[in-house]
Coordinates of C-alpha atoms in Angstrom, one line a residue:
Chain Z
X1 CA -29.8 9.4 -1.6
X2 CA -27.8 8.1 -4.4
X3 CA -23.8 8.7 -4.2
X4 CA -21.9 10.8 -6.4
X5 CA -18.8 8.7 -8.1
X6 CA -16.5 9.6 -5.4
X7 CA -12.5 9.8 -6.2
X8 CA -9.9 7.2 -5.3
X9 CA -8.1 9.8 -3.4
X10 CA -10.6 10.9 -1.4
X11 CA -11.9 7.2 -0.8
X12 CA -8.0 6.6 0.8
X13 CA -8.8 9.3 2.9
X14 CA -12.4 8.1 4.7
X15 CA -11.0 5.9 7.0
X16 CA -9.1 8.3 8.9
X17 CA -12.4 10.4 8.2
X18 CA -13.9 7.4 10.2
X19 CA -11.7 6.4 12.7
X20 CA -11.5 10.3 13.9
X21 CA -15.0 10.5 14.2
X22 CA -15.4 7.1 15.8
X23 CA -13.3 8.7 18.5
X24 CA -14.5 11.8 18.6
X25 CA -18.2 10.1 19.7
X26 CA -16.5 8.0 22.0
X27 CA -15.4 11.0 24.2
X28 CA -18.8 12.6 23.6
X29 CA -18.2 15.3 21.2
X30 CA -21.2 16.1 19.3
X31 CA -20.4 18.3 16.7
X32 CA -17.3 19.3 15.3
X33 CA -16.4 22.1 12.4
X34 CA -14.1 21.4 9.9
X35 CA -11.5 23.1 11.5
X36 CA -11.1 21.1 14.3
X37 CA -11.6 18.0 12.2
X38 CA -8.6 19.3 10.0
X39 CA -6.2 19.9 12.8
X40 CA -6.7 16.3 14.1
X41 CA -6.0 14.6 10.7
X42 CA -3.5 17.2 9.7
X43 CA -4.8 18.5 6.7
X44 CA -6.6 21.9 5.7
X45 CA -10.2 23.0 6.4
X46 CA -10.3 23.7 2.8
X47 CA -9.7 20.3 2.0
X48 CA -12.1 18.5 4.8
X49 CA -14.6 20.5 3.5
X50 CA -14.1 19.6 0.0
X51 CA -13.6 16.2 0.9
X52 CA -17.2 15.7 2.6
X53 CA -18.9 17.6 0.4
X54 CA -19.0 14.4 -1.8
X55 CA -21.1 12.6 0.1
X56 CA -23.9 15.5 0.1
X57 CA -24.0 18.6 2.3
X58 CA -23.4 17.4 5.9
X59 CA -22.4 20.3 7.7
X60 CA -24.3 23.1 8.9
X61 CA -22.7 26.7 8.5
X62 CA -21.4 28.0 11.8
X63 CA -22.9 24.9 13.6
X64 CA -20.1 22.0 12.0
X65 CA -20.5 18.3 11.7
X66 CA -22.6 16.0 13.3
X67 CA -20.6 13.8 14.5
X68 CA -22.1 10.6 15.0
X69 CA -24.5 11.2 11.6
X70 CA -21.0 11.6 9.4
X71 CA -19.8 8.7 11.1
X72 CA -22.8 6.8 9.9
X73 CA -22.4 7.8 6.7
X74 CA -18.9 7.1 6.1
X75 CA -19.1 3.9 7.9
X76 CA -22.1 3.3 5.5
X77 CA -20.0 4.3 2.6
X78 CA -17.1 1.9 3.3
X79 CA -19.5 -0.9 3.7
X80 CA -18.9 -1.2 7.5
X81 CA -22.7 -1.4 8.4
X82 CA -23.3 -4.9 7.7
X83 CA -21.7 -8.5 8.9
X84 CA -19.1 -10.1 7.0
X85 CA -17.9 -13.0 7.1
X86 CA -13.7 -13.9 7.0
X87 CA -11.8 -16.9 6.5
X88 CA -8.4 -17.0 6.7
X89 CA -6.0 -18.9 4.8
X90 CA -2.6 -19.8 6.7
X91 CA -2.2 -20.2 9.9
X92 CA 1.2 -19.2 10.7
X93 CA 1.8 -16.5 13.2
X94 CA 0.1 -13.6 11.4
X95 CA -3.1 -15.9 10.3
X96 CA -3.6 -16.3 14.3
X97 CA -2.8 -13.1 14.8
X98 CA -5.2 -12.2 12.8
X99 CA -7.6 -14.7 13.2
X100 CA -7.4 -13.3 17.2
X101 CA -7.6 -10.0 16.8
X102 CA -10.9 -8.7 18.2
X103 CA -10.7 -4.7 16.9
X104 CA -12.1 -6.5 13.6
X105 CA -15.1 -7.6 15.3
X106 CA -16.2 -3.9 15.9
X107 CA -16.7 -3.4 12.5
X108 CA -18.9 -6.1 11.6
X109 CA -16.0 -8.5 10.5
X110 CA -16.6 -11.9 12.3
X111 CA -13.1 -14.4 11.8
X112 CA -15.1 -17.8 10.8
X113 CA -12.1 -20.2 10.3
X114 CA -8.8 -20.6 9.5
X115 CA -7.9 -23.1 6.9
X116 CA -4.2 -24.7 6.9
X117 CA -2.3 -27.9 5.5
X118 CA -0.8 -28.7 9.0
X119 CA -3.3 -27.5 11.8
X120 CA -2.0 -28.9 14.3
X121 CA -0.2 -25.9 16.2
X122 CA -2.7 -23.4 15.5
X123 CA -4.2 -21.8 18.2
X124 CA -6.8 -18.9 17.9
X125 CA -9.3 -17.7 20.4
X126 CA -12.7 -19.7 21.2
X127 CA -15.6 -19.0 18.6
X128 CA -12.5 -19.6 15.5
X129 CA -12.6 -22.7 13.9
X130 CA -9.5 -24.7 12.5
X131 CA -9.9 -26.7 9.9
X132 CA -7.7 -28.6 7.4
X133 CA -7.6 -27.0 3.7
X134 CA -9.0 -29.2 2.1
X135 CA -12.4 -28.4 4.4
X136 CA -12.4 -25.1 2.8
X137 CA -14.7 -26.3 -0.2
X138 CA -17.5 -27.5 1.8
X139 CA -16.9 -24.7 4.7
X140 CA -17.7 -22.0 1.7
X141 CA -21.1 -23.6 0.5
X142 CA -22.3 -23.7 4.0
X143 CA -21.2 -20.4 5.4
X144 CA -21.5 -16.8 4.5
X145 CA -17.8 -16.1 3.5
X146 CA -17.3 -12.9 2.2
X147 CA -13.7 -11.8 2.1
X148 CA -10.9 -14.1 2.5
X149 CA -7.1 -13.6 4.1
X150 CA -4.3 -15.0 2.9
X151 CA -1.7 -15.5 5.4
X152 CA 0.5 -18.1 3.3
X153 CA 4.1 -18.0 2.3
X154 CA 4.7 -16.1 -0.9
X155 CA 5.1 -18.6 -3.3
X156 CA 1.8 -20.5 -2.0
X157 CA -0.3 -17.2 -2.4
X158 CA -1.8 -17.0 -5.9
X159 CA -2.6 -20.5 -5.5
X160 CA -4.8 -19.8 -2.6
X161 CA -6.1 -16.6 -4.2
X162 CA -7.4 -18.8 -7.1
X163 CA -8.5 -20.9 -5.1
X164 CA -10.7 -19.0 -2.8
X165 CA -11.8 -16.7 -5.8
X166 CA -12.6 -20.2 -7.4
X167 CA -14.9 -21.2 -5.1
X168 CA -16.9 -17.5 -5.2
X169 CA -15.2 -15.4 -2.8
X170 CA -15.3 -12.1 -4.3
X171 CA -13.1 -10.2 -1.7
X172 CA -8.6 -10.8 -1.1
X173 CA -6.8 -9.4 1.6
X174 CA -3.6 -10.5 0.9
X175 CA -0.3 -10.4 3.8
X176 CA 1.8 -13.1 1.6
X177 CA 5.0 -10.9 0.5
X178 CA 4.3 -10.5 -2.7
X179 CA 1.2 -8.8 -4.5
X180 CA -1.4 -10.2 -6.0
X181 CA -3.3 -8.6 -8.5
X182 CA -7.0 -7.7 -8.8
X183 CA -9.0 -9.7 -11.5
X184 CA -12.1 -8.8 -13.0
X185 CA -15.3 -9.3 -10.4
X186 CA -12.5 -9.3 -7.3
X187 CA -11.7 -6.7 -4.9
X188 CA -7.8 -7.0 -4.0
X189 CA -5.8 -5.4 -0.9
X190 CA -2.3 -5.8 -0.2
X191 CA -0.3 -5.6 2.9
X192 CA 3.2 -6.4 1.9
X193 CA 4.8 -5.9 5.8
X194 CA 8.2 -6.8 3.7
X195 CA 8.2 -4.2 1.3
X196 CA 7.5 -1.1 3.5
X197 CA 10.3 -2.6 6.6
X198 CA 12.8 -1.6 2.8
X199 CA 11.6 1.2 2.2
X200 CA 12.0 2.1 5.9
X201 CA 15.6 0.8 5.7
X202 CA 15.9 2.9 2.5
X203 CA 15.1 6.0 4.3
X204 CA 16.4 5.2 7.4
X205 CA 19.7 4.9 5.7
X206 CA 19.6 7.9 3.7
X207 CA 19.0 9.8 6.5
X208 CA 22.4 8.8 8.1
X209 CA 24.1 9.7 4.8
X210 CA 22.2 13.3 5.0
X211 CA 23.5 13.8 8.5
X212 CA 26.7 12.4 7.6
X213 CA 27.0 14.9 5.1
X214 CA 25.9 18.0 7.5
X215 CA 28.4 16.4 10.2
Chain L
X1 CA 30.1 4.7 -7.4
X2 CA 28.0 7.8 -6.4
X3 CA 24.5 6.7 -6.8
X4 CA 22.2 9.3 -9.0
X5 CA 19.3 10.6 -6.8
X6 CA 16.4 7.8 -7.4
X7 CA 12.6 8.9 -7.7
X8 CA 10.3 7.9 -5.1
X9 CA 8.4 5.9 -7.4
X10 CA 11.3 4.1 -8.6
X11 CA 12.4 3.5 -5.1
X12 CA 8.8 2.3 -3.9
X13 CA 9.3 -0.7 -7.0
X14 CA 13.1 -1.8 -5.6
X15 CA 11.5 -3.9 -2.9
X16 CA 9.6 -6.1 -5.4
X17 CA 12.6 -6.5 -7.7
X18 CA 14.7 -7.7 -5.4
X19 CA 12.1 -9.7 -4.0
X20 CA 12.1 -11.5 -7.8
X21 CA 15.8 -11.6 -8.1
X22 CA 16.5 -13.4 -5.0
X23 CA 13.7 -15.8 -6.2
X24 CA 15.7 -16.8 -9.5
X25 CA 18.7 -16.8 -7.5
X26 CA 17.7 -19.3 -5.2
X27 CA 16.5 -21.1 -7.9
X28 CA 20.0 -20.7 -9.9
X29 CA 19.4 -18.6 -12.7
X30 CA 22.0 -16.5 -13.4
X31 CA 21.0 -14.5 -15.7
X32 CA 17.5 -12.8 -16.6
X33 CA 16.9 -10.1 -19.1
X34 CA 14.3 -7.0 -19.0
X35 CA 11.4 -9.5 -20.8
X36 CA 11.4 -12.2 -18.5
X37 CA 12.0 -9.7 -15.0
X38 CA 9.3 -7.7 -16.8
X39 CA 6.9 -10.8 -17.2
X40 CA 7.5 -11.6 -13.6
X41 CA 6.5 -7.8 -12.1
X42 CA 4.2 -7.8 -14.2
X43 CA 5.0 -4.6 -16.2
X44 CA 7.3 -3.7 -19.3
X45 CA 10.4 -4.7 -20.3
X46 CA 11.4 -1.2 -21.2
X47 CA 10.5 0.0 -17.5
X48 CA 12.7 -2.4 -16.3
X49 CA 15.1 -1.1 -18.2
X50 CA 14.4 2.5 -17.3
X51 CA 13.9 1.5 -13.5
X52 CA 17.4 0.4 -13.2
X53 CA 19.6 2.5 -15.7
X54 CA 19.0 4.1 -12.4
X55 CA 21.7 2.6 -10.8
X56 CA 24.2 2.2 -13.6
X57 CA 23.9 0.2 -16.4
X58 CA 23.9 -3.1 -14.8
X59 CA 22.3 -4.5 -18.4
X60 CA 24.6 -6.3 -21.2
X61 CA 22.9 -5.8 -24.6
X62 CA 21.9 -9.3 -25.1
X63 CA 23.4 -11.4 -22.0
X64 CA 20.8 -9.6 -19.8
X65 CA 21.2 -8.8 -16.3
X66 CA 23.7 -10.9 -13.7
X67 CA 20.9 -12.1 -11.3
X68 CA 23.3 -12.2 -7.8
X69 CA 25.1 -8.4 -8.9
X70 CA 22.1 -7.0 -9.3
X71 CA 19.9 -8.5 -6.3
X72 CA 23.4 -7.4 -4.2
X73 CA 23.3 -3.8 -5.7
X74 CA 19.9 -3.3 -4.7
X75 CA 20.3 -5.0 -1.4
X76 CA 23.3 -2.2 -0.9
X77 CA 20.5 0.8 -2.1
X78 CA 17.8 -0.9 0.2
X79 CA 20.2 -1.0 3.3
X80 CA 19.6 -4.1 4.0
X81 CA 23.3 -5.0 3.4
X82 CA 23.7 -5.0 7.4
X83 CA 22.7 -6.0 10.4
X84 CA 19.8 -3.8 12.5
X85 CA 18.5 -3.9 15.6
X86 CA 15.1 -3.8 16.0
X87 CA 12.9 -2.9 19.3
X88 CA 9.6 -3.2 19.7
X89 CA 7.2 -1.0 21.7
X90 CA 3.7 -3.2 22.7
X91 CA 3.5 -7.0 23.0
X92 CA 0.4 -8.0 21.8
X93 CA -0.6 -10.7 19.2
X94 CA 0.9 -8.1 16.1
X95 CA 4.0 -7.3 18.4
X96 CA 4.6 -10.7 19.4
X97 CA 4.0 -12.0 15.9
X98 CA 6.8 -9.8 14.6
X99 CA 9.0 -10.2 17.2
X100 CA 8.8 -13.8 16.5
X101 CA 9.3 -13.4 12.7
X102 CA 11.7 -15.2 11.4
X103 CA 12.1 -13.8 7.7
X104 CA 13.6 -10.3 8.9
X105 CA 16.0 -12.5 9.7
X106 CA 17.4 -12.7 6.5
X107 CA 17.5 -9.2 5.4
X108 CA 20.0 -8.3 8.6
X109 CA 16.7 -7.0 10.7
X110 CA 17.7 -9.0 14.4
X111 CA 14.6 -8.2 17.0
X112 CA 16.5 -7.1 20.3
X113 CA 13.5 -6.5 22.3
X114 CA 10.2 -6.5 23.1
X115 CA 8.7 -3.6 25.6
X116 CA 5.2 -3.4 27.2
X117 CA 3.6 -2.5 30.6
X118 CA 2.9 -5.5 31.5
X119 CA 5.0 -8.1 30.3
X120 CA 3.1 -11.3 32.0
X121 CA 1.9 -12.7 28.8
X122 CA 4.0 -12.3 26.2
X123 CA 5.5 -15.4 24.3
X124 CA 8.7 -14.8 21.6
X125 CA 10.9 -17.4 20.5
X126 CA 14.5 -17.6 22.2
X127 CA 16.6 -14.8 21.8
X128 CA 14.6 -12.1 22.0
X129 CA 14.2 -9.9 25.3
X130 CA 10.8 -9.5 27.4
X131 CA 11.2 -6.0 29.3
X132 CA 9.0 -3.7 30.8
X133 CA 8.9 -0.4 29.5
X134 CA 10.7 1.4 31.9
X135 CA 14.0 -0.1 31.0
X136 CA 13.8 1.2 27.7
X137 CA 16.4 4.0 28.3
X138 CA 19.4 1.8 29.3
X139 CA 18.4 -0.9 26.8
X140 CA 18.7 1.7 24.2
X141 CA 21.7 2.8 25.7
X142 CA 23.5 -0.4 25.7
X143 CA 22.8 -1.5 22.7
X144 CA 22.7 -0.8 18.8
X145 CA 19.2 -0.1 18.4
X146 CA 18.3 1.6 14.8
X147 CA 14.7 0.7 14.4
X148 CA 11.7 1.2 16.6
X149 CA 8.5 -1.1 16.2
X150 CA 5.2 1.1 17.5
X151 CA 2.8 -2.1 18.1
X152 CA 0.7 -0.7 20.6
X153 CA -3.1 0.9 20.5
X154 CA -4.2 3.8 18.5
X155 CA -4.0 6.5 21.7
X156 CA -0.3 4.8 22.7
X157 CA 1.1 4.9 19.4
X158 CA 2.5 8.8 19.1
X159 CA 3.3 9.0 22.7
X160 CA 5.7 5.3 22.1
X161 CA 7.3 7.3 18.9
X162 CA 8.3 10.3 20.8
X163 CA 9.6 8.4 23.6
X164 CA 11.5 6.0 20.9
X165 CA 12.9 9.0 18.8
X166 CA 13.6 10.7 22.3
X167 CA 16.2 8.6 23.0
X168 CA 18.4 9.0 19.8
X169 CA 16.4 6.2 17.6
X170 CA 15.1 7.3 14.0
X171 CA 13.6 5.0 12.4
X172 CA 9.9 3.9 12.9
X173 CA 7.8 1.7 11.4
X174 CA 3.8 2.0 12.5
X175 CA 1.6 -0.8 13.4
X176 CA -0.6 0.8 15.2
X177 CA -3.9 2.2 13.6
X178 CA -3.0 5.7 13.2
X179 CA -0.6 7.4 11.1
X180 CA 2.4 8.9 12.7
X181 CA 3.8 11.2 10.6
X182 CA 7.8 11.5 10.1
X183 CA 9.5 14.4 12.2
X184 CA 12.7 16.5 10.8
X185 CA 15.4 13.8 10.6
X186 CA 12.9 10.3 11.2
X187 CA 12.0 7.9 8.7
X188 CA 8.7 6.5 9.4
X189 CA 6.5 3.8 7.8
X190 CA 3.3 3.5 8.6
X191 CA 1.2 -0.4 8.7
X192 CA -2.4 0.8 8.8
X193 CA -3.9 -2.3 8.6
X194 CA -7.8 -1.2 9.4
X195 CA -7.3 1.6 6.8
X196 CA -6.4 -1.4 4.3
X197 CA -9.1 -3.9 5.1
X198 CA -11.9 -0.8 5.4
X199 CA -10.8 0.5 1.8
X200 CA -11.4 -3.7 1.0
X201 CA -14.7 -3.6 2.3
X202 CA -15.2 -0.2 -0.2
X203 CA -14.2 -2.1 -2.8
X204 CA -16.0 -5.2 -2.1
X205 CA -19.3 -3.2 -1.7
X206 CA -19.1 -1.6 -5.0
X207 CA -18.3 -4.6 -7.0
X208 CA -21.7 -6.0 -5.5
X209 CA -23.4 -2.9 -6.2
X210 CA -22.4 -3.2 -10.1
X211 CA -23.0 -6.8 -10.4
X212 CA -26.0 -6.2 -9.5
X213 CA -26.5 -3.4 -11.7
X214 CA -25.7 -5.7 -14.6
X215 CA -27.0 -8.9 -13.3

């Protein structure tokens, strides 16, 4: 079955799509109508109908959803049915975080190594290697490196996104506190922890100046 | 001054620019017009300009902005112009990361606390307080607490923000891989991290597919 273009905005939208129905087979449901679907991600029926129907017709009228077969698909979709391969650049607190973090496994993504200047305190769980940066060339030809995490400081980032994209990895997920932008032939993510703690503090305060206000 | 009412989107951009200015004024530039901050964001110099008439015209026609007034002024608008105490709920590798994080540091965040059920394992740096959950209440109590940290699993995570914002605190920021949404009178931002690094894969997957298209 080929897939029909499918919309930014409903893309943003599958992995809540998936990690509902990932649950919803882990307790044992079966099927589920859109309805019930809707009220657990908190949108409208009218919408997770809409929403699926871009993937061709997977529910049944008056039956609902197969579960596990939409979870499937969208895992399918997202490109969550096959290994890949991380390396993670920086290994500061978040790279080991990261580089330990085991929820990543269940999805197919298998931490290889994390690269630093100074590896000396790095510790990450058994399976992990740690390797020195300048490693990473040789460590790329020999192993199946898909996506790579930067972890750096923010003024070290581009540097290692170019470098990493240099040497043919095609895929960025990037934690460094400031964002990097997507070149041609590179899929880019951003996680800039930074930014959204401001905008947090941004609403938290006017919040207080609202109630201050009413008070 | 009374500050106008600023757009979301305008709001959403104030983290990056005062990410930039405190860049040039560490490195001791004083002055910078709308070109060169516009080069360095990466998008016009007559957004700039429109971005922050927003807060009064900070701009002299020709002298260009004052680097430290500006980066202050947004600081003020950010909140981040005093200290705030920070909890955090769940002491795993992301809670312990952040509780160990020394670049909120800067921006007046100070990490009070770190809770869990079982508090055996966890490692911060000096300073910060181990507790077990239960004495949540009278920690809160005692002391200036104005931002909650949800870093525990998925099914914790909305019980931990009810319990938080239960006991007077109203702001939340979301590590945990579900969105909370933001009740009447609680500013909440959400870190979904597996939402990010599936919508990666997505992208990575459909740069393959049209390389290979072309190739």
């Amino acid at each position: 079955m080929r897939e029909k273009r499918i919309s930014e905005a409903v893309v943003r939208r599958l992995p809540k799509y998936y990690a509902c129905l990932k649950k919803l087979a882990e307790e044992g449901t079966e099927k589920v109508n859109s309805t019930a679907l809707a009220a657990l991600l908190r949108c409208t029926a009218s919408q997770v109908r809409q929403d699926l129907s871009n993937f061709g017709g997977f529910g049944q009228q008056g039956y609902g959803y197969d579960v596990a077969f939409l979870r499937d698909r969208i895992r399918a979709i997202l490109g969550l049915d096959r290994e890949q391969g991380v390396i993670i650049i920086g290994g500061g607190r978040i790279g080991q975080a990261l580089a330990s973090y085991e929820g990543f496994a269940d999805e197919g993504f298998r931490v290889l190594a994390v690269f630093d200047v100074d590896v000396s305190s790095i510790r990450v769980r058994p399976g992990v290697r740690v390797a020195h940066i300048s490693e990473l060339p040789d460590f790329v030809r020999d192993n199946d490196v898909e996506i790579a995490v930067i972890a750096t400081q923010a003024d070290a980032a581009a540097g290692a996104a170019e470098r990493v994209t240099g040497l043919g990895i095609r895929a960025v997920w990037n934690f460094a506190p400031c964002d990097l932008k997507a070149e041609e032939g590179v899929a880019v993510e951003n996680i800039n922890m930074s930014e959204s703690l401001f905008m947090l503090s941004y609403k938290y305060k006017n919040l207080s100046k609202e109630k201050g206000k009413n008070g």
